[in-house]
CSV table of C-alpha atoms and ligand atoms in Angstrom, one decimal:
chain,number,residue,atom,x,y,z
A,25,UNK,CA,-103.9,180.7,56.7
A,26,UNK,CA,-100.9,181.6,58.7
A,27,UNK,CA,-101.4,182.7,62.3
A,28,UNK,CA,-100.5,186.2,62.8
A,29,UNK,CA,-98.3,185.7,65.7
A,30,UNK,CA,-95.8,183.4,63.6
A,31,UNK,CA,-94.2,186.4,62.1
A,32,UNK,CA,-93.3,190.0,62.5
A,33,UNK,CA,-91.7,192.6,60.4
A,34,UNK,CA,-89.3,195.1,62.2
A,35,UNK,CA,-87.8,197.6,59.8
A,36,UNK,CA,-86.4,195.7,56.7
A,37,UNK,CA,-86.2,192.4,58.8
A,38,UNK,CA,-88.8,189.7,58.9
A,39,UNK,CA,-88.8,187.5,61.9
A,40,UNK,CA,-90.4,184.1,61.4
A,41,UNK,CA,-91.5,181.1,63.5
A,42,UNK,CA,-91.5,177.7,62.0
A,43,UNK,CA,-91.4,174.1,63.0
A,44,UNK,CA,-88.4,172.8,61.2
A,45,UNK,CA,-85.1,170.8,61.5
A,46,UNK,CA,-82.4,173.4,61.3
A,47,UNK,CA,-80.1,171.0,59.2
A,48,UNK,CA,-82.5,171.1,56.2
A,49,UNK,CA,-82.6,175.0,55.8
A,50,UNK,CA,-81.1,176.7,52.8
A,51,UNK,CA,-80.1,179.9,54.6
A,52,UNK,CA,-77.0,182.0,54.6
A,53,UNK,CA,-76.3,180.8,58.1
A,54,UNK,CA,-77.7,178.4,60.6
A,55,UNK,CA,-77.0,178.8,64.3
A,56,UNK,CA,-75.6,176.0,66.4
A,57,UNK,CA,-76.4,175.9,70.0
A,58,UNK,CA,-72.9,174.5,70.9
A,59,UNK,CA,-70.7,174.2,74.1
A,60,UNK,CA,-67.5,176.0,74.9
A,61,UNK,CA,-65.4,173.2,73.7
A,62,UNK,CA,-66.9,173.3,70.0
A,63,UNK,CA,-66.2,169.6,69.7
A,64,UNK,CA,-69.9,168.6,69.1
A,65,UNK,CA,-72.5,167.0,71.5
A,66,UNK,CA,-76.1,166.1,71.5
A,67,UNK,CA,-79.2,168.0,70.5
A,68,UNK,CA,-78.9,170.4,67.6
A,69,UNK,CA,-75.0,170.5,67.9
A,70,UNK,CA,-74.9,166.7,67.1
A,71,UNK,CA,-77.5,167.0,64.3
A,72,UNK,CA,-75.5,169.8,62.6
A,73,UNK,CA,-72.2,167.8,62.8
A,74,UNK,CA,-73.8,164.5,61.8
A,75,UNK,CA,-75.4,166.2,58.6
A,76,UNK,CA,-72.9,168.9,58.0
A,77,UNK,CA,-70.0,166.3,57.9
A,78,UNK,CA,-66.2,166.6,59.2
A,79,UNK,CA,-65.2,170.1,57.5
A,80,UNK,CA,-67.3,171.8,60.3
A,81,UNK,CA,-65.4,170.0,63.1
A,82,UNK,CA,-62.1,170.6,61.3
A,83,UNK,CA,-62.8,174.4,61.3
A,84,UNK,CA,-64.0,174.3,64.9
A,85,UNK,CA,-60.6,172.6,66.0
A,86,UNK,CA,-58.7,175.4,64.2
A,87,UNK,CA,-60.8,178.0,66.0
A,88,UNK,CA,-60.3,176.4,69.5
A,89,UNK,CA,-56.5,176.1,68.9
A,90,UNK,CA,-56.6,179.9,68.5
A,91,UNK,CA,-58.9,181.0,71.2
A,92,UNK,CA,-58.8,178.1,73.7
A,93,UNK,CA,-62.5,177.9,74.5
A,94,UNK,CA,-65.6,179.8,73.3
A,95,UNK,CA,-67.1,181.6,76.1
A,96,UNK,CA,-70.7,181.6,76.9
A,97,UNK,CA,-72.4,184.5,74.9
A,98,UNK,CA,-69.9,184.5,72.2
A,99,UNK,CA,-70.2,183.3,68.6
A,100,UNK,CA,-67.8,182.1,65.8
A,101,UNK,CA,-68.4,181.1,62.3
A,102,UNK,CA,-67.5,178.0,60.2
A,103,UNK,CA,-68.4,176.6,56.7
A,104,UNK,CA,-71.7,174.9,56.5
A,105,UNK,CA,-70.0,171.8,55.1
A,106,UNK,CA,-72.5,169.5,53.6
A,107,UNK,CA,-75.5,171.5,55.1
A,108,UNK,CA,-77.7,173.4,52.6
A,109,UNK,CA,-76.6,176.4,54.7
A,110,UNK,CA,-73.5,178.3,53.5
A,111,UNK,CA,-72.3,178.8,57.1
A,112,UNK,CA,-72.6,177.6,60.6
A,113,UNK,CA,-72.5,180.2,63.4
A,114,UNK,CA,-71.6,178.5,66.5
A,115,UNK,CA,-72.6,180.1,69.8
A,116,UNK,CA,-72.8,179.1,73.4
A,117,UNK,CA,-75.9,179.7,75.6
A,118,UNK,CA,-75.9,179.8,79.3
A,119,UNK,CA,-76.5,176.7,81.3
A,120,UNK,CA,-79.6,177.2,83.4
A,121,UNK,CA,-78.8,177.8,87.1
A,122,UNK,CA,-81.7,179.2,88.8
A,123,UNK,CA,-81.6,182.5,87.0
A,124,UNK,CA,-79.2,184.5,89.2
A,125,UNK,CA,-76.0,183.8,87.3
A,126,UNK,CA,-76.2,186.1,84.4
A,127,UNK,CA,-78.2,183.7,82.3
A,128,UNK,CA,-80.4,186.3,80.8
A,129,UNK,CA,-77.6,188.6,79.9
A,130,UNK,CA,-75.6,185.6,78.4
A,131,UNK,CA,-78.7,184.3,76.3
A,132,UNK,CA,-79.2,187.8,75.0
A,133,UNK,CA,-75.5,188.1,74.2
A,134,UNK,CA,-75.5,184.8,72.3
A,135,UNK,CA,-78.3,186.0,69.9
A,136,UNK,CA,-76.9,189.6,69.6
A,137,UNK,CA,-73.3,188.3,68.8
A,138,UNK,CA,-74.6,185.6,66.2
A,139,UNK,CA,-76.5,188.4,64.4
A,140,UNK,CA,-73.4,190.8,64.5
A,141,UNK,CA,-71.2,188.1,63.1
A,142,UNK,CA,-73.8,187.5,60.3
A,143,UNK,CA,-73.7,191.2,59.5
A,144,UNK,CA,-70.0,191.2,59.5
A,145,UNK,CA,-70.0,188.7,56.8
A,146,UNK,CA,-72.8,190.4,54.8
A,147,UNK,CA,-75.3,187.7,55.2
A,148,UNK,CA,-78.9,188.3,54.8
A,149,UNK,CA,-80.8,185.3,56.2
A,150,UNK,CA,-80.1,183.3,59.4
A,151,UNK,CA,-81.9,180.5,61.2
A,152,UNK,CA,-81.8,180.0,65.1
A,153,UNK,CA,-82.8,177.1,67.2
A,154,UNK,CA,-84.1,177.7,70.5
A,155,UNK,CA,-80.6,178.3,72.3
A,156,UNK,CA,-80.2,176.8,75.8
A,157,UNK,CA,-83.7,175.3,76.2
A,158,UNK,CA,-82.6,171.6,75.5
A,159,UNK,CA,-79.6,170.1,77.4
A,160,UNK,CA,-79.0,173.6,79.1
A,161,UNK,CA,-82.4,173.5,80.7
A,162,UNK,CA,-83.3,177.1,80.3
A,163,UNK,CA,-87.2,177.5,81.0
A,164,UNK,CA,-88.8,177.9,77.6
A,165,UNK,CA,-91.1,180.7,78.4
A,166,UNK,CA,-88.4,183.0,79.8
A,167,UNK,CA,-85.9,182.0,77.0
A,168,UNK,CA,-88.4,182.6,74.2
A,169,UNK,CA,-89.0,186.2,75.4
A,170,UNK,CA,-85.3,186.9,75.8
A,171,UNK,CA,-84.7,185.5,72.2
A,172,UNK,CA,-87.2,187.6,70.5
A,173,UNK,CA,-86.4,190.7,72.5
A,174,UNK,CA,-82.7,190.4,71.8
A,175,UNK,CA,-83.6,190.0,68.1
A,176,UNK,CA,-85.9,193.0,68.0
A,177,UNK,CA,-83.4,195.2,70.0
A,178,UNK,CA,-80.5,194.1,67.5
A,179,UNK,CA,-82.6,195.2,64.5
A,180,UNK,CA,-83.8,198.4,66.2
A,181,UNK,CA,-80.2,199.5,67.2
A,182,UNK,CA,-78.1,198.4,64.3
A,183,UNK,CA,-78.1,199.1,60.6
A,184,UNK,CA,-78.6,195.3,59.6
A,185,UNK,CA,-78.7,194.0,56.2
A,186,UNK,CA,-80.4,190.7,57.5
A,187,UNK,CA,-83.9,190.5,55.9
A,188,UNK,CA,-84.9,187.2,57.3
A,189,UNK,CA,-84.4,185.7,60.9
A,190,UNK,CA,-86.1,182.2,61.3
A,191,UNK,CA,-86.6,180.3,64.6
A,192,UNK,CA,-86.5,176.7,63.5
A,193,UNK,CA,-88.5,175.2,66.5
A,194,UNK,CA,-88.5,171.5,67.1
A,195,UNK,CA,-91.7,171.0,69.0
A,196,UNK,CA,-95.2,172.2,69.3
A,197,UNK,CA,-94.4,173.0,72.8
A,198,UNK,CA,-91.6,175.2,71.8
A,199,UNK,CA,-93.9,176.8,69.0
A,200,UNK,CA,-96.4,177.7,71.5
A,201,UNK,CA,-93.9,179.3,73.8
A,202,UNK,CA,-92.4,181.5,70.9
A,203,UNK,CA,-95.9,182.3,69.6
A,204,UNK,CA,-96.7,183.6,73.0
A,205,UNK,CA,-93.5,185.6,73.3
A,206,UNK,CA,-94.1,186.9,69.8
A,207,UNK,CA,-97.4,188.5,71.1
A,208,UNK,CA,-95.7,190.2,74.0
A,209,UNK,CA,-92.5,191.6,72.3
B,23,AR6,N1,-83.3,171.5,64.4
B,23,AR6,C1,-83.9,172.6,65.3
B,23,AR6,N2,-83.9,172.4,66.7
B,23,AR6,C2,-83.5,171.3,67.2
B,23,AR6,C3,-82.7,170.3,66.4
B,23,AR6,C4,-82.8,170.5,65.1
B,23,AR6,N3,-82.2,169.5,64.4
B,23,AR6,N4,-82.5,169.4,67.3
B,23,AR6,C5,-82.7,169.8,68.6
B,23,AR6,N5,-83.3,170.9,68.5
B,23,AR6,P1,-79.9,171.8,72.6
B,23,AR6,P2,-78.9,173.8,74.4
B,23,AR6,C6,-83.8,171.8,69.7
B,23,AR6,O1,-80.0,170.8,73.6
B,23,AR6,O2,-80.0,173.7,75.2
B,23,AR6,C7,-75.4,169.9,73.2
B,23,AR6,O3,-74.9,168.8,73.8
B,23,AR6,C8,-84.0,171.1,70.8
B,23,AR6,O4,-85.3,170.5,71.0
B,23,AR6,O5,-79.6,171.3,71.2
B,23,AR6,O6,-78.3,175.1,74.0
B,23,AR6,C9,-74.2,171.0,73.1
B,23,AR6,O7,-73.0,170.4,72.7
B,23,AR6,C10,-84.2,172.2,71.9
B,23,AR6,O8,-85.4,173.0,71.8
B,23,AR6,O9,-79.1,173.0,72.9
B,23,AR6,C11,-74.2,171.6,74.3
B,23,AR6,O10,-73.4,170.9,75.2
B,23,AR6,C12,-83.1,173.3,71.2
B,23,AR6,O11,-82.9,172.7,69.9
B,23,AR6,C13,-75.7,171.7,74.9
B,23,AR6,O12,-76.3,170.6,74.1
B,23,AR6,C14,-81.9,173.5,72.0
B,23,AR6,O13,-81.5,172.3,72.4
B,23,AR6,C15,-76.3,173.0,74.4
B,23,AR6,O14,-77.7,172.9,75.0
């Protein structure tokens, strides 16, 4: 039986937590925890480009040609390439620097901008990784509360068409943190 704290319905949107590799998900969009260059990297970014193939990088290069760099807290969208997902939404979370450099605000913005972009495309299902908690070192307990709060607030304050928001979590430790946060939010 599913534990009650792995999902929560808010208005017409279900928020779910699952242990999953985000590159395997057949969602309208999966979110990439990218960096400002959009040229790929390690972690979930590396996995998305590796599995999704060169079409994603090609579109990222076109975007960077236009905008120069993708600032922390912002989001852009490309094809899903060879992924089962239709689109990849690339966002840049903050690099953890002690917590006094607008990290919480930027992390909130990364989630909110990704959801707004999905809505602007009429998408109904979106999967997120745990943004900034890997290479960017954001402490997981704080990041998980910020993530779920940002998503709850977006749903409450916007007429969204999104019916499913999944967190594709990569470890039991991350799952534990997000379940704890789900109980608090
Ligand atoms: N599916 C779901 N989650 C994953 C996957 C996957 N396939 N692979 C890793 N994770 P990170 P960040 C988890 O480092 O902290 C890159 O170099 C991972 O275990 O991917 O935002 C970029 O280019 C962790 O819990 O993203 C940037 O330079 C979470 O995803 C930088 O890292 C996020 O870890 C971004 O760092």
